[in-house]
C-alpha positions as semicolon CSV with decimal commas, in nm:
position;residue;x (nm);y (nm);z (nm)
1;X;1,398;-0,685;1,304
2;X;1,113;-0,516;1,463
3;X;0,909;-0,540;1,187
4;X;0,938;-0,940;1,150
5;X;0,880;-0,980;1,499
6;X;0,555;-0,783;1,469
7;X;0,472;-0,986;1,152
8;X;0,492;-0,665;0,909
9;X;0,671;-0,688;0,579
10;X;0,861;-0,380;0,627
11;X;0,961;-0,116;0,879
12;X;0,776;0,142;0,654
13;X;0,414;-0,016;0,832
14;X;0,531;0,204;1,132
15;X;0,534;0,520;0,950
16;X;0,174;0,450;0,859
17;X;0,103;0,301;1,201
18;X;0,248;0,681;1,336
19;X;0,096;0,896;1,131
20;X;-0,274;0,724;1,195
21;X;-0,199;0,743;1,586
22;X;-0,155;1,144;1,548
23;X;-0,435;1,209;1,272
24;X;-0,670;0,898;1,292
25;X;-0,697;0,819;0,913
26;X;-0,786;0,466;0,953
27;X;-1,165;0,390;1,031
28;X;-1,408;0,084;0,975
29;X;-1,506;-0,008;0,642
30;X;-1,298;0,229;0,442
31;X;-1,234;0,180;0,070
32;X;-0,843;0,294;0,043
33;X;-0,580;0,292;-0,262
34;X;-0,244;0,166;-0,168
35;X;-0,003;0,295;-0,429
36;X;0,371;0,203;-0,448
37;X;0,216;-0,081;-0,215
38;X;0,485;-0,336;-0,225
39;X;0,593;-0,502;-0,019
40;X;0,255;-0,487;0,148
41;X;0,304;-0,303;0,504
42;X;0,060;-0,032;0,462
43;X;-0,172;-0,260;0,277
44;X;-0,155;-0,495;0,650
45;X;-0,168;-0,221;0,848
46;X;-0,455;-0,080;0,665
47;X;-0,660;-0,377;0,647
48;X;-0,622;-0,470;1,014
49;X;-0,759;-0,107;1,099
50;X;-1,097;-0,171;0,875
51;X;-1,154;-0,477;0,872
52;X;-1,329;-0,772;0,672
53;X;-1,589;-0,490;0,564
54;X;-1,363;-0,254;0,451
55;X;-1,154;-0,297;0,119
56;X;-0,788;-0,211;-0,010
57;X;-0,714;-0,209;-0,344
58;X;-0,286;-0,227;-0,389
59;X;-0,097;-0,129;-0,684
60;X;0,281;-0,149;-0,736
61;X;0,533;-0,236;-1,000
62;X;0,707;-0,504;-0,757
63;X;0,538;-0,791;-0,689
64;X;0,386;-0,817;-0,383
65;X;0,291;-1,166;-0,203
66;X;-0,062;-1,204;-0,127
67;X;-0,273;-1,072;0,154
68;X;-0,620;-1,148;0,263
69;X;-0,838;-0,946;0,186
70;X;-0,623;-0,720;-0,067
71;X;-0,649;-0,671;-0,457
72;X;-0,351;-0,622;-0,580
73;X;-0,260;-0,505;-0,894
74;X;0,091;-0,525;-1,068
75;X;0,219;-0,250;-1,260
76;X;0,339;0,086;-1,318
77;X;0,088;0,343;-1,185
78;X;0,189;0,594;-1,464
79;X;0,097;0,325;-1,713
80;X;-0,262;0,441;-1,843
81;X;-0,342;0,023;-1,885
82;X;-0,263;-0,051;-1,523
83;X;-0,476;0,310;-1,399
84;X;-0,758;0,160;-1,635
85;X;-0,697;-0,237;-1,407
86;X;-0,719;0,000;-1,105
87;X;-1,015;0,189;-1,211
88;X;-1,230;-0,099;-1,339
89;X;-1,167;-0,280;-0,999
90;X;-1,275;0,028;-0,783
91;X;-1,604;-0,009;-1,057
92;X;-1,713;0,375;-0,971
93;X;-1,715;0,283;-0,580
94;X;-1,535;0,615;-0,438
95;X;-1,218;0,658;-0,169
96;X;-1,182;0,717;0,146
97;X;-0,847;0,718;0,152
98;X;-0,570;0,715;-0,080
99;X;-0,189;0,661;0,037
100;X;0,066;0,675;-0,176
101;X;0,441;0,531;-0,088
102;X;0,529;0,537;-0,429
103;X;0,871;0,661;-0,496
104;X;1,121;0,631;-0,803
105;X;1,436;0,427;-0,888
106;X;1,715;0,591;-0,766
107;X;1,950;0,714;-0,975
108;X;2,174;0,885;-0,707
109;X;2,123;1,276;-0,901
110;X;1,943;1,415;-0,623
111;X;1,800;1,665;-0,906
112;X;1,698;1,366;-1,152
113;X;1,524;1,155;-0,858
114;X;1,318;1,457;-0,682
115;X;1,190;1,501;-0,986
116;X;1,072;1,181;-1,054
117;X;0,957;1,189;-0,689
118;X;0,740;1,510;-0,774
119;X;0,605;1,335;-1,040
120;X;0,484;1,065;-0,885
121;X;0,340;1,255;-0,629
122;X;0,123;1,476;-0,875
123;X;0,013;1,152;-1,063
124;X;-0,129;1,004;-0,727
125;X;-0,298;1,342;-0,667
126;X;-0,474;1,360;-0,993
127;X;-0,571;1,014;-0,889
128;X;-0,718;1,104;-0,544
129;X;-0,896;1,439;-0,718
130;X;-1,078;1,197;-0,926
131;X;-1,147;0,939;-0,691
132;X;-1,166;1,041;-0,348
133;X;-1,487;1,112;-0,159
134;X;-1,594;1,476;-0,045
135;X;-1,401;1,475;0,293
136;X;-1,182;1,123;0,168
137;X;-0,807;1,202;0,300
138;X;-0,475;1,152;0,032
139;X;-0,125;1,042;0,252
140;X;0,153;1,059;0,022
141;X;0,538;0,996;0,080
142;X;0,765;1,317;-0,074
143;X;1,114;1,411;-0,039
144;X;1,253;1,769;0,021
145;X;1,396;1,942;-0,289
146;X;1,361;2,242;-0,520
147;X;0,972;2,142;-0,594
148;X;0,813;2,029;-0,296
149;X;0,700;2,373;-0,152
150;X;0,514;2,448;-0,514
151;X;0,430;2,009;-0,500
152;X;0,302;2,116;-0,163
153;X;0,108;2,402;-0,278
154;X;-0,068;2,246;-0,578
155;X;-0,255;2,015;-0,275
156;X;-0,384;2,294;-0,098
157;X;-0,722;2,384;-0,327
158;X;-0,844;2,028;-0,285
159;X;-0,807;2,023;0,074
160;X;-0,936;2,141;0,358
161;X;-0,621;2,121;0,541
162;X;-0,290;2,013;0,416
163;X;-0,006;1,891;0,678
164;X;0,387;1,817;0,651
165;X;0,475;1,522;0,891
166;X;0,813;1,351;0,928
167;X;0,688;0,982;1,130
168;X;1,008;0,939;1,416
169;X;1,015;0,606;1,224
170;X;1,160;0,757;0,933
171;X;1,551;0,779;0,914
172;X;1,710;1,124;1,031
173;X;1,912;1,142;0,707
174;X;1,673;1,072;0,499
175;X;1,468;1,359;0,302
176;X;1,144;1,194;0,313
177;X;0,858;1,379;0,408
178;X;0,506;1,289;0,410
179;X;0,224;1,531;0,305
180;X;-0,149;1,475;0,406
181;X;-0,453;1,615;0,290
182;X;-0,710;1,615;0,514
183;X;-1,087;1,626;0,410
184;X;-1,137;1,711;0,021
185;X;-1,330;1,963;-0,054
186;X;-1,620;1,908;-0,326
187;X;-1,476;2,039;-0,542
């Protein structure tokens, strides 16, 4: 209810809202990669936070209704066709930032859907190794389970610094974590 009264698709903009109060990853005139992006939150948080000179390219297998100043993409991320849309758009320009809220269709086997979680998570790090800037940030949503800690650990040569943060926005139950990487190194 919150969230509609502020004029934000979701209550997940909050999260992002929290977590760039504490670490300050929104600045003017970023370039920034919105994957899982629907239904548009982060994308409206983001753009507010940069600006008309600043761009946000979205990607998500959901629709997502338009919002100024966003490209948006539909389509799986894993899907090498919709990477190559994403790619094309971005036409060499490098990241600042890449944020990732991407997570899987739940299945209800906690095993099965970390997994799937994991995955996601290492496909939009490959992504931000490739396409980030030297010093560019990556913000991506996990979840707890048997391969975070090693998920967690695969982040940590890229990085300069590499943080755990649960946002008081997120729900006490749930297992959702989010992991930053702060300043990539050149590597």
């Amino acid at each position: 209810k919150q969230a509609q009264k502020d004029g934000y698709r979701s209550r997940a903009a909050y999260k992002l809202i929290e977590i760039n109060k504490k670490y300050n990853l929104l600045k003017e005139d970023m370039t920034i990669v919105d994957l899982g992006s629907a239904p548009g939150s982060w994308s409206q948080v983001a753009i507010k936070k940069i600006g008309s000179k600043g761009k946000v390219f979205a990607l998500d297998l959901l629709e997502m209704h338009p919002i100024k100043e966003v490209d948006f993409i539909k389509g799986a991320f894993r899907d090498i066709e919709v990477l190559s849309k994403l790619e094309n758009k971005l036409n060499n320009l490098k990241v600042d930032l890449v944020i990732s809220d991407m997570a899987p269709n739940i299945t209800g086997i906690k095993v099965v859907d970390q997994s799937a979680a994991i995955y996601l998570n290492e496909l939009a790090l490959d992504f931000s190794c490739n396409w980030l800037k030297p010093n560019g940030h990556f913000l991506v949503k996990s979840f707890i389970g048997s391969d975070f800690d090693s998920f967690v650990d695969s982040i940590k040569p890229f990085f300069k610094k590499v943080i755990r943060f649960k946002p008081s926005s997120s729900r006490d139950r749930s297992s959702e974590i989010f992991v930053l990487g702060i300043e990539k190194l050149n590597t």
